[in-house]
Amino acid sequence: LWVWPPGCSVLDEAFQRYRDLLFSSRSWQPPEPARKQHAPEKSSLVILVGTPGCNELPSLESGENYTLTINDDHCFLLSETVWGALRGLETFSQLVWRSPEGAFFINKTEIEDFPRFPHRGLLLDTSRHYLPLTSILDTLDVMAYNKFNVFHWHLVDDSSFPYDSFTFPELTRKGSYDPATHIYTAQDVKEVIEYARLRGIRVLAEFDTPGHTLSWGPGVPGLLTPCYSGSHPTGTFGPVNPILNTTYEFMSAFFLEVSSVFPDFYLHLGGDEVDFTCWKSNPDIQAFMKKQGFGNDFKQLESFYIQTLLSIVSAYDKGYVVWQEVFDNKVKVRPDTIIQVWREETPVHYTKEMELITRAGFRALLSAPWYLNHITYGPDWSEIYMVEPLDFKGESGELCLRTRGGWAGWLISPCFFVSSCRRGVQAQPLNVGYCEQEFEET
Amino acid sequence: MEHRGLGLPALLALLAPCCCAAPGPTLWPMPLSVKTSPRLLVLSRENFSIYHDPSSTAGPSCSLLQEAFRRYYDYIFDFNKSQLGPAKRNSAVELKQLLVSVVLEPECDLYPSITSDESYTLAVEGPVAFLKANRVWGVLRGLETFSQLIYQDSYGTFTVNESNIIDSPRFPHRGILIDTARHFLPIKTILKTLDAMAFNKFNVLHWHIVDDQSFPYQSVAFPELSNKGSYSLSHVYTPNDVRTVIEYARLRGIRVIPEFDSPGHTQSWGKGQKNLLTPCYNGPKQSGTFGPINPILNSTYCFLSQFFKEVSTVFPDQFVHLGGDEVEFTCWESNPEVIAFMKKKGFGRDFQRLQSFYIQKLLGIVSTVNKGAIVWQEVFDDHAKLNPGTVVQVWKNEMYPVTQAAVTAAGFPVILSAPWYLDWISYGQDWRNYYKVDPLDFDGSQEQKKLVIGGEACLWGEYVDATNLTPRLWPRASAVGERLWSQQNIKDLEDAYDRLTIHRCRMARRGIAAEPLFTGYCNF
């Protein structure tokens, strides 16, 4: 039996979920009328939440603390926020175990818990390959089992534009792999955001510019820079064209939409891997560079674009996260910008990069050592586990899972291995061994 | 319009402006000879069926073929993309039937073997297409190819080009190794793998069924082996499970070759069979640990006799894989009785001779039960005396062409696996490396090269179980599949990429979670 302050959707949904995970008939046979154990029976877990905030969204500042007290007299979960309650419920579900006869047990326990880092994220790339909604939702489930709290949605990129824009429907129609089947409608996006919210997960949307934008070109003629060979356009395109007013008019309108669709305070604006070759080849850009006094320094042109974009987005009352190139190329950004470190060795080792960023007073997200798409033979989870994000000054970390051409494997700690199998999570094995209940394809 | 061998580049170029999803026939593996015309035929679910040609030596009593007809009918028409309108194209001729004709004695109720004839011809023209093969095995291969010729145009109409195909495999042994000892694989996973193998014309399932870590094979003669040696009682293959796998495979023209690896890799055997493994010594005292199978005891060979007698009845294939790899000599070296035995036999300190002594006795046992033997290369490298016809599987990557040359020079058939260890994953398109291998690229005479009977892609199970087996095997193993089926000159990587991306989507559509090669999407 559960007792709860009624009417809180986040908690109501969570109770149902955890009840099913623990007691559903999926894998369990009903316990035999076992010989009486000398264990007092617990009939309820009482949950006490300080400030409800049930209809709110989780944020970077959300508290996730909780305490769990299981003893002869009490069985309760205390937390300040609903988000803490979610974390506590997950822990509670991991404490419950079953005897061979089938009876459920829990040991006397005292847990006081809070996360070391407030931003614990997973990046999924839905541009290189379209990911059906179910796989995104399944991923959110597994993130909750692992207490991740940020879903970094790298929605669009060079390869395809699956985000269904209502302001610029041509973007999707011309840029998606297949506008009938390989898109995320407004309804899909709403569903992801709510599904995540119910698990205490923020959705951090990334619309990466000015590079990584080839798929934007077909739907917005004139947005991308036409590349030249000598004095003739080659027919190919490069990054977003930073010298046209129309570009910024477009970005204004587009990010107005994005700001309203994605409720998290932060938006990820990308800014990585801008290839300057196309800009260099374009005579209009060359002329602009001269006029602005940038000389031959295209980093300044990149800065010019990014700064304009940032002020557009700030005007919509959003904060932003950017990839490290924005910092490396000395773009002037607001002091509350978050910089995401993804490059392992260039321009410096990532630990040095973290140091530089934090010394300059910015908050940093670490991803460099956690590119899960870089698969190798063997138990690579241990290297991932051994990374210490604070070998220097830093704030939080994010796991990057750019699903470029590959199956996204799930990482789990050794202690968690067994229960992952049981919950039907397709988590691959760390080493030889077995699960009581093996994963079966349906 | 004629296109041979290398594919249908011009035709595909017309139909496929980009790498993915353009409708058109895409064959994998590439048949021996393909002639296509631009004349199109249409088919519909309601009006098309697969029949036995009246002149065929096989008929409706052949359940292998009946099952195959039903299966391929579903593969062809059971697409997610529903037909948007009635079959358009008034001008197009309708394909109403595929008539299947077996020429020789069909072998319908037999098991496939190394000498099975898998050749077939396919003549697709309206209103009746003809699939002709010497045996049922060729029909199975031909049905797969036929199903690959059919595609849906942008209206959803099932379309096929008039074509003429002659096909047969370059190598007769084209296998996949699965490891059910390091991780138990549920039967469903094994059956799914057999389905995928059929889509890629693989014809051998090398079932590495037991090893150090666990013994899931339930033996009737020695039930304690799995009672004590399996991970748990629910991690066991019952005789019924084994029968299911063998029959499911047979219906797809796939041989099941079990591997009971010894004398090394046998820790799990010792749990249920006392005194089978060599007790290791720490000086004068037993250390409590065990090594390889004890080769000096009569009881060992008594056990092996009974065990392999059972194995030979349970597994109908002509061959059994006996393993023989990575035997650690340290435990033998520590055991005083083994040392004494070595002295008595005049082996001195050469443990390779003791190993060979064991293997030769085991080979004798296996030939008594009328089976052929396959062994890992160490058995040959370490100079055991092998019966002629013993197949040697080359797995060590260092200078494997040299090994191939040595084994074939000594007159033994070779199965190549060394460059095809699919459990060694890495970032990027490693399928290209598998595709580039040529199994006959070693110094040897024509006679020697004839002894290379084929190869196997190996998926060792240290890091593999039901959660990740299928994406890890496919489509990377498909590259190996084409290398073993198609002719030597089929090696253009760009054309292979174009065809494999579509073939991969086809496998995904048929329920095989094959991972992508690179960015892109599947058109369904």
mmCIF file with all atom_site columns, N, CA and C in Angstrom, chain B residues 369-423:
data_model
loop_
_atom_site.group_PDB
_atom_site.id
_atom_site.type_symbol
_atom_site.label_atom_id
_atom_site.label_alt_id
_atom_site.label_comp_id
_atom_site.label_asym_id
_atom_site.label_entity_id
_atom_site.label_seq_id
_atom_site.pdbx_PDB_ins_code
_atom_site.Cartn_x
_atom_site.Cartn_y
_atom_site.Cartn_z
_atom_site.occupancy
_atom_site.B_iso_or_equiv
_atom_site.pdbx_formal_charge
_atom_site.auth_seq_id
_atom_site.auth_comp_id
_atom_site.auth_asym_id
_atom_site.auth_atom_id
_atom_site.pdbx_PDB_model_num
ATOM 1   N N  . VAL B 1 369 ? 32.456 -43.357 -34.171 1.00 0.00 ? 369 VAL B N  1
ATOM 2   C CA . VAL B 1 369 ? 31.032 -43.064 -34.293 1.00 0.00 ? 369 VAL B CA 1
ATOM 3   C C  . VAL B 1 369 ? 30.706 -42.434 -35.637 1.00 0.00 ? 369 VAL B C  1
ATOM 4   N N  . ASN B 1 370 ? 31.613 -42.631 -36.586 1.00 0.00 ? 370 ASN B N  1
ATOM 5   C CA . ASN B 1 370 ? 31.362 -42.229 -37.972 1.00 0.00 ? 370 ASN B CA 1
ATOM 6   C C  . ASN B 1 370 ? 31.164 -40.749 -38.198 1.00 0.00 ? 370 ASN B C  1
ATOM 7   N N  . LYS B 1 371 ? 31.903 -39.950 -37.474 1.00 0.00 ? 371 LYS B N  1
ATOM 8   C CA . LYS B 1 371 ? 31.841 -38.517 -37.716 1.00 0.00 ? 371 LYS B CA 1
ATOM 9   C C  . LYS B 1 371 ? 33.185 -38.021 -38.206 1.00 0.00 ? 371 LYS B C  1
ATOM 10  N N  . GLY B 1 372 ? 33.135 -36.957 -38.990 1.00 0.00 ? 372 GLY B N  1
ATOM 11  C CA . GLY B 1 372 ? 34.366 -36.269 -39.370 1.00 0.00 ? 372 GLY B CA 1
ATOM 12  C C  . GLY B 1 372 ? 34.684 -35.254 -38.291 1.00 0.00 ? 372 GLY B C  1
ATOM 13  N N  . ALA B 1 373 ? 35.918 -34.802 -38.264 1.00 0.00 ? 373 ALA B N  1
ATOM 14  C CA . ALA B 1 373 ? 36.319 -33.875 -37.205 1.00 0.00 ? 373 ALA B CA 1
ATOM 15  C C  . ALA B 1 373 ? 36.819 -32.558 -37.773 1.00 0.00 ? 373 ALA B C  1
ATOM 16  N N  . ILE B 1 374 ? 36.483 -31.479 -37.049 1.00 0.00 ? 374 ILE B N  1
ATOM 17  C CA . ILE B 1 374 ? 37.053 -30.167 -37.325 1.00 0.00 ? 374 ILE B CA 1
ATOM 18  C C  . ILE B 1 374 ? 37.803 -29.780 -36.058 1.00 0.00 ? 374 ILE B C  1
ATOM 19  N N  . VAL B 1 375 ? 38.974 -29.195 -36.229 1.00 0.00 ? 375 VAL B N  1
ATOM 20  C CA . VAL B 1 375 ? 39.773 -28.794 -35.065 1.00 0.00 ? 375 VAL B CA 1
ATOM 21  C C  . VAL B 1 375 ? 40.324 -27.396 -35.282 1.00 0.00 ? 375 VAL B C  1
ATOM 22  N N  . TRP B 1 376 ? 40.654 -26.725 -34.176 1.00 0.00 ? 376 TRP B N  1
ATOM 23  C CA . TRP B 1 376 ? 41.331 -25.428 -34.291 1.00 0.00 ? 376 TRP B CA 1
ATOM 24  C C  . TRP B 1 376 ? 42.781 -25.655 -34.695 1.00 0.00 ? 376 TRP B C  1
ATOM 25  N N  . GLN B 1 377 ? 43.439 -24.605 -35.183 1.00 0.00 ? 377 GLN B N  1
ATOM 26  C CA . GLN B 1 377 ? 44.729 -24.798 -35.820 1.00 0.00 ? 377 GLN B CA 1
ATOM 27  C C  . GLN B 1 377 ? 45.832 -25.332 -34.912 1.00 0.00 ? 377 GLN B C  1
ATOM 28  N N  . GLU B 1 378 ? 45.726 -25.120 -33.603 1.00 0.00 ? 378 GLU B N  1
ATOM 29  C CA . GLU B 1 378 ? 46.786 -25.596 -32.708 1.00 0.00 ? 378 GLU B CA 1
ATOM 30  C C  . GLU B 1 378 ? 47.016 -27.097 -32.857 1.00 0.00 ? 378 GLU B C  1
ATOM 31  N N  . VAL B 1 379 ? 45.924 -27.797 -33.104 1.00 0.00 ? 379 VAL B N  1
ATOM 32  C CA . VAL B 1 379 ? 46.035 -29.255 -33.228 1.00 0.00 ? 379 VAL B CA 1
ATOM 33  C C  . VAL B 1 379 ? 47.002 -29.597 -34.362 1.00 0.00 ? 379 VAL B C  1
ATOM 34  N N  . PHE B 1 380 ? 46.915 -28.837 -35.455 1.00 0.00 ? 380 PHE B N  1
ATOM 35  C CA . PHE B 1 380 ? 47.823 -29.037 -36.580 1.00 0.00 ? 380 PHE B CA 1
ATOM 36  C C  . PHE B 1 380 ? 49.200 -28.458 -36.257 1.00 0.00 ? 380 PHE B C  1
ATOM 37  N N  . ASP B 1 381 ? 49.214 -27.226 -35.727 1.00 0.00 ? 381 ASP B N  1
ATOM 38  C CA . ASP B 1 381 ? 50.480 -26.555 -35.419 1.00 0.00 ? 381 ASP B CA 1
ATOM 39  C C  . ASP B 1 381 ? 51.343 -27.400 -34.490 1.00 0.00 ? 381 ASP B C  1
ATOM 40  N N  . ASP B 1 382 ? 50.691 -28.076 -33.540 1.00 0.00 ? 382 ASP B N  1
ATOM 41  C CA . ASP B 1 382 ? 51.429 -28.826 -32.543 1.00 0.00 ? 382 ASP B CA 1
ATOM 42  C C  . ASP B 1 382 ? 51.643 -30.279 -32.953 1.00 0.00 ? 382 ASP B C  1
ATOM 43  N N  . HIS B 1 383 ? 51.521 -30.531 -34.240 1.00 0.00 ? 383 HIS B N  1
ATOM 44  C CA . HIS B 1 383 ? 51.953 -31.800 -34.852 1.00 0.00 ? 383 HIS B CA 1
ATOM 45  C C  . HIS B 1 383 ? 51.189 -33.047 -34.459 1.00 0.00 ? 383 HIS B C  1
ATOM 46  N N  . ALA B 1 384 ? 49.892 -32.910 -34.179 1.00 0.00 ? 384 ALA B N  1
ATOM 47  C CA . ALA B 1 384 ? 49.134 -34.142 -33.942 1.00 0.00 ? 384 ALA B CA 1
ATOM 48  C C  . ALA B 1 384 ? 48.973 -34.869 -35.284 1.00 0.00 ? 384 ALA B C  1
ATOM 49  N N  . LYS B 1 385 ? 48.858 -36.200 -35.207 1.00 0.00 ? 385 LYS B N  1
ATOM 50  C CA . LYS B 1 385 ? 48.668 -36.959 -36.455 1.00 0.00 ? 385 LYS B CA 1
ATOM 51  C C  . LYS B 1 385 ? 47.188 -36.989 -36.771 1.00 0.00 ? 385 LYS B C  1
ATOM 52  N N  . LEU B 1 386 ? 46.827 -36.302 -37.844 1.00 0.00 ? 386 LEU B N  1
ATOM 53  C CA . LEU B 1 386 ? 45.414 -36.188 -38.178 1.00 0.00 ? 386 LEU B CA 1
ATOM 54  C C  . LEU B 1 386 ? 45.001 -37.149 -39.274 1.00 0.00 ? 386 LEU B C  1
ATOM 55  N N  . ASN B 1 387 ? 43.773 -37.698 -39.126 1.00 0.00 ? 387 ASN B N  1
ATOM 56  C CA . ASN B 1 387 ? 43.236 -38.516 -40.216 1.00 0.00 ? 387 ASN B CA 1
ATOM 57  C C  . ASN B 1 387 ? 43.022 -37.625 -41.418 1.00 0.00 ? 387 ASN B C  1
ATOM 58  N N  . PRO B 1 388 ? 43.198 -38.170 -42.594 1.00 0.00 ? 388 PRO B N  1
ATOM 59  C CA . PRO B 1 388 ? 42.915 -37.355 -43.784 1.00 0.00 ? 388 PRO B CA 1
ATOM 60  C C  . PRO B 1 388 ? 41.439 -36.934 -43.760 1.00 0.00 ? 388 PRO B C  1
ATOM 61  N N  . GLY B 1 389 ? 41.188 -35.739 -44.192 1.00 0.00 ? 389 GLY B N  1
ATOM 62  C CA . GLY B 1 389 ? 39.812 -35.236 -44.176 1.00 0.00 ? 389 GLY B CA 1
ATOM 63  C C  . GLY B 1 389 ? 39.494 -34.434 -42.936 1.00 0.00 ? 389 GLY B C  1
ATOM 64  N N  . THR B 1 390 ? 40.381 -34.463 -41.925 1.00 0.00 ? 390 THR B N  1
ATOM 65  C CA . THR B 1 390 ? 40.168 -33.615 -40.742 1.00 0.00 ? 390 THR B CA 1
ATOM 66  C C  . THR B 1 390 ? 40.293 -32.168 -41.177 1.00 0.00 ? 390 THR B C  1
ATOM 67  N N  . VAL B 1 391 ? 39.322 -31.374 -40.793 1.00 0.00 ? 391 VAL B N  1
ATOM 68  C CA . VAL B 1 391 ? 39.320 -29.977 -41.214 1.00 0.00 ? 391 VAL B CA 1
ATOM 69  C C  . VAL B 1 391 ? 39.985 -29.115 -40.157 1.00 0.00 ? 391 VAL B C  1
ATOM 70  N N  . VAL B 1 392 ? 40.842 -28.208 -40.588 1.00 0.00 ? 392 VAL B N  1
ATOM 71  C CA . VAL B 1 392 ? 41.558 -27.340 -39.655 1.00 0.00 ? 392 VAL B CA 1
ATOM 72  C C  . VAL B 1 392 ? 41.008 -25.917 -39.769 1.00 0.00 ? 392 VAL B C  1
ATOM 73  N N  . GLN B 1 393 ? 40.604 -25.342 -38.638 1.00 0.00 ? 393 GLN B N  1
ATOM 74  C CA . GLN B 1 393 ? 40.064 -23.988 -38.654 1.00 0.00 ? 393 GLN B CA 1
ATOM 75  C C  . GLN B 1 393 ? 41.153 -23.005 -38.230 1.00 0.00 ? 393 GLN B C  1
ATOM 76  N N  . VAL B 1 394 ? 41.476 -22.093 -39.136 1.00 0.00 ? 394 VAL B N  1
ATOM 77  C CA . VAL B 1 394 ? 42.563 -21.145 -38.914 1.00 0.00 ? 394 VAL B CA 1
ATOM 78  C C  . VAL B 1 394 ? 42.010 -19.888 -38.269 1.00 0.00 ? 394 VAL B C  1
ATOM 79  N N  . TRP B 1 395 ? 42.441 -19.614 -37.030 1.00 0.00 ? 395 TRP B N  1
ATOM 80  C CA . TRP B 1 395 ? 41.866 -18.486 -36.297 1.00 0.00 ? 395 TRP B CA 1
ATOM 81  C C  . TRP B 1 395 ? 42.873 -17.461 -35.821 1.00 0.00 ? 395 TRP B C  1
ATOM 82  N N  . LYS B 1 396 ? 44.156 -17.829 -35.791 1.00 0.00 ? 396 LYS B N  1
ATOM 83  C CA . LYS B 1 396 ? 45.141 -16.878 -35.259 1.00 0.00 ? 396 LYS B CA 1
ATOM 84  C C  . LYS B 1 396 ? 45.511 -15.870 -36.329 1.00 0.00 ? 396 LYS B C  1
ATOM 85  N N  . ASN B 1 397 ? 45.405 -14.597 -35.954 1.00 0.00 ? 397 ASN B N  1
ATOM 86  C CA . ASN B 1 397 ? 45.540 -13.538 -36.931 1.00 0.00 ? 397 ASN B CA 1
ATOM 87  C C  . ASN B 1 397 ? 46.940 -13.319 -37.480 1.00 0.00 ? 397 ASN B C  1
ATOM 88  N N  . GLU B 1 398 ? 47.968 -13.640 -36.670 1.00 0.00 ? 398 GLU B N  1
ATOM 89  C CA . GLU B 1 398 ? 49.337 -13.365 -37.136 1.00 0.00 ? 398 GLU B CA 1
ATOM 90  C C  . GLU B 1 398 ? 49.659 -14.251 -38.333 1.00 0.00 ? 398 GLU B C  1
ATOM 91  N N  . MET B 1 399 ? 49.869 -13.618 -39.468 1.00 0.00 ? 399 MET B N  1
ATOM 92  C CA . MET B 1 399 ? 50.326 -14.315 -40.682 1.00 0.00 ? 399 MET B CA 1
ATOM 93  C C  . MET B 1 399 ? 49.459 -15.520 -41.044 1.00 0.00 ? 399 MET B C  1
ATOM 94  N N  . TYR B 1 400 ? 48.143 -15.314 -40.976 1.00 0.00 ? 400 TYR B N  1
ATOM 95  C CA . TYR B 1 400 ? 47.283 -16.463 -41.239 1.00 0.00 ? 400 TYR B CA 1
ATOM 96  C C  . TYR B 1 400 ? 47.421 -17.028 -42.653 1.00 0.00 ? 400 TYR B C  1
ATOM 97  N N  . PRO B 1 401 ? 47.763 -16.230 -43.667 1.00 0.00 ? 401 PRO B N  1
ATOM 98  C CA . PRO B 1 401 ? 47.965 -16.859 -44.984 1.00 0.00 ? 401 PRO B CA 1
ATOM 99  C C  . PRO B 1 401 ? 49.078 -17.910 -44.954 1.00 0.00 ? 401 PRO B C  1
ATOM 100 N N  . VAL B 1 402 ? 50.074 -17.687 -44.093 1.00 0.00 ? 402 VAL B N  1
ATOM 101 C CA . VAL B 1 402 ? 51.151 -18.671 -43.977 1.00 0.00 ? 402 VAL B CA 1
ATOM 102 C C  . VAL B 1 402 ? 50.591 -19.970 -43.399 1.00 0.00 ? 402 VAL B C  1
ATOM 103 N N  . THR B 1 403 ? 49.724 -19.833 -42.407 1.00 0.00 ? 403 THR B N  1
ATOM 104 C CA . THR B 1 403 ? 49.092 -21.020 -41.817 1.00 0.00 ? 403 THR B CA 1
ATOM 105 C C  . THR B 1 403 ? 48.246 -21.744 -42.858 1.00 0.00 ? 403 THR B C  1
ATOM 106 N N  . GLN B 1 404 ? 47.489 -20.971 -43.610 1.00 0.00 ? 404 GLN B N  1
ATOM 107 C CA . GLN B 1 404 ? 46.664 -21.583 -44.650 1.00 0.00 ? 404 GLN B CA 1
ATOM 108 C C  . GLN B 1 404 ? 47.526 -22.385 -45.611 1.00 0.00 ? 404 GLN B C  1
ATOM 109 N N  . ALA B 1 405 ? 48.664 -21.796 -45.985 1.00 0.00 ? 405 ALA B N  1
ATOM 110 C CA . ALA B 1 405 ? 49.561 -22.480 -46.919 1.00 0.00 ? 405 ALA B CA 1
ATOM 111 C C  . ALA B 1 405 ? 50.068 -23.782 -46.313 1.00 0.00 ? 405 ALA B C  1
ATOM 112 N N  . ALA B 1 406 ? 50.465 -23.714 -45.051 1.00 0.00 ? 406 ALA B N  1
ATOM 113 C CA . ALA B 1 406 ? 51.025 -24.905 -44.402 1.00 0.00 ? 406 ALA B CA 1
ATOM 114 C C  . ALA B 1 406 ? 49.984 -26.015 -44.284 1.00 0.00 ? 406 ALA B C  1
ATOM 115 N N  . VAL B 1 407 ? 48.795 -25.663 -43.852 1.00 0.00 ? 407 VAL B N  1
ATOM 116 C CA . VAL B 1 407 ? 47.764 -26.681 -43.647 1.00 0.00 ? 407 VAL B CA 1
ATOM 117 C C  . VAL B 1 407 ? 47.361 -27.330 -44.968 1.00 0.00 ? 407 VAL B C  1
ATOM 118 N N  . THR B 1 408 ? 47.162 -26.497 -45.986 1.00 0.00 ? 408 THR B N  1
ATOM 119 C CA . THR B 1 408 ? 46.751 -27.064 -47.278 1.00 0.00 ? 408 THR B CA 1
ATOM 120 C C  . THR B 1 408 ? 47.894 -27.833 -47.931 1.00 0.00 ? 408 THR B C  1
ATOM 121 N N  . ALA B 1 409 ? 49.125 -27.400 -47.693 1.00 0.00 ? 409 ALA B N  1
ATOM 122 C CA . ALA B 1 409 ? 50.264 -28.145 -48.245 1.00 0.00 ? 409 ALA B CA 1
ATOM 123 C C  . ALA B 1 409 ? 50.301 -29.546 -47.657 1.00 0.00 ? 409 ALA B C  1
ATOM 124 N N  . ALA B 1 410 ? 49.887 -29.666 -46.389 1.00 0.00 ? 410 ALA B N  1
ATOM 125 C CA . ALA B 1 410 ? 49.850 -30.979 -45.741 1.00 0.00 ? 410 ALA B CA 1
ATOM 126 C C  . ALA B 1 410 ? 48.619 -31.766 -46.156 1.00 0.00 ? 410 ALA B C  1
ATOM 127 N N  . GLY B 1 411 ? 47.770 -31.159 -46.975 1.00 0.00 ? 411 GLY B N  1
ATOM 128 C CA . GLY B 1 411 ? 46.632 -31.893 -47.537 1.00 0.00 ? 411 GLY B CA 1
ATOM 129 C C  . GLY B 1 411 ? 45.342 -31.833 -46.759 1.00 0.00 ? 411 GLY B C  1
ATOM 130 N N  . PHE B 1 412 ? 45.231 -30.916 -45.796 1.00 0.00 ? 412 PHE B N  1
ATOM 131 C CA . PHE B 1 412 ? 44.006 -30.847 -45.004 1.00 0.00 ? 412 PHE B CA 1
ATOM 132 C C  . PHE B 1 412 ? 43.117 -29.692 -45.442 1.00 0.00 ? 412 PHE B C  1
ATOM 133 N N  . PRO B 1 413 ? 41.799 -29.887 -45.379 1.00 0.00 ? 413 PRO B N  1
ATOM 134 C CA . PRO B 1 413 ? 40.908 -28.769 -45.707 1.00 0.00 ? 413 PRO B CA 1
ATOM 135 C C  . PRO B 1 413 ? 40.989 -27.687 -44.632 1.00 0.00 ? 413 PRO B C  1
ATOM 136 N N  . VAL B 1 414 ? 40.716 -26.450 -45.066 1.00 0.00 ? 414 VAL B N  1
ATOM 137 C CA . VAL B 1 414 ? 40.836 -25.293 -44.173 1.00 0.00 ? 414 VAL B CA 1
ATOM 138 C C  . VAL B 1 414 ? 39.536 -24.516 -44.120 1.00 0.00 ? 414 VAL B C  1
ATOM 139 N N  . ILE B 1 415 ? 39.163 -24.082 -42.911 1.00 0.00 ? 415 ILE B N  1
ATOM 140 C CA . ILE B 1 415 ? 38.100 -23.084 -42.734 1.00 0.00 ? 415 ILE B CA 1
ATOM 141 C C  . ILE B 1 415 ? 38.789 -21.837 -42.208 1.00 0.00 ? 415 ILE B C  1
ATOM 142 N N  . LEU B 1 416 ? 38.571 -20.706 -42.868 1.00 0.00 ? 416 LEU B N  1
ATOM 143 C CA . LEU B 1 416 ? 39.251 -19.485 -42.459 1.00 0.00 ? 416 LEU B CA 1
ATOM 144 C C  . LEU B 1 416 ? 38.379 -18.651 -41.524 1.00 0.00 ? 416 LEU B C  1
ATOM 145 N N  . SER B 1 417 ? 38.942 -18.276 -40.366 1.00 0.00 ? 417 SER B N  1
ATOM 146 C CA . SER B 1 417 ? 38.227 -17.368 -39.446 1.00 0.00 ? 417 SER B CA 1
ATOM 147 C C  . SER B 1 417 ? 39.082 -16.200 -38.997 1.00 0.00 ? 417 SER B C  1
ATOM 148 N N  . ALA B 1 418 ? 40.390 -16.347 -39.114 1.00 0.00 ? 418 ALA B N  1
ATOM 149 C CA . ALA B 1 418 ? 41.326 -15.369 -38.539 1.00 0.00 ? 418 ALA B CA 1
ATOM 150 C C  . ALA B 1 418 ? 40.962 -13.900 -38.775 1.00 0.00 ? 418 ALA B C  1
ATOM 151 N N  . PRO B 1 419 ? 40.639 -13.475 -40.010 1.00 0.00 ? 419 PRO B N  1
ATOM 152 C CA . PRO B 1 419 ? 40.349 -12.051 -40.200 1.00 0.00 ? 419 PRO B CA 1
ATOM 153 C C  . PRO B 1 419 ? 38.915 -11.676 -39.878 1.00 0.00 ? 419 PRO B C  1
ATOM 154 N N  . TRP B 1 420 ? 38.130 -12.649 -39.395 1.00 0.00 ? 420 TRP B N  1
ATOM 155 C CA . TRP B 1 420 ? 36.694 -12.431 -39.238 1.00 0.00 ? 420 TRP B CA 1
ATOM 156 C C  . TRP B 1 420 ? 36.202 -12.641 -37.822 1.00 0.00 ? 420 TRP B C  1
ATOM 157 N N  . TYR B 1 421 ? 36.958 -12.099 -36.852 1.00 0.00 ? 421 TYR B N  1
ATOM 158 C CA . TYR B 1 421 ? 36.532 -12.151 -35.468 1.00 0.00 ? 421 TYR B CA 1
ATOM 159 C C  . TYR B 1 421 ? 35.625 -10.946 -35.195 1.00 0.00 ? 421 TYR B C  1
ATOM 160 N N  . LEU B 1 422 ? 34.350 -11.158 -35.338 1.00 0.00 ? 422 LEU B N  1
ATOM 161 C CA . LEU B 1 422 ? 33.404 -10.048 -35.251 1.00 0.00 ? 422 LEU B CA 1
ATOM 162 C C  . LEU B 1 422 ? 33.185 -9.530  -33.831 1.00 0.00 ? 422 LEU B C  1
ATOM 163 N N  . ASP B 1 423 ? 33.680 -10.276 -32.840 1.00 0.00 ? 423 ASP B N  1
ATOM 164 C CA . ASP B 1 423 ? 33.548 -9.777  -31.471 1.00 0.00 ? 423 ASP B CA 1
ATOM 165 C C  . ASP B 1 423 ? 34.536 -8.643  -31.216 1.00 0.00 ? 423 ASP B C  1
#
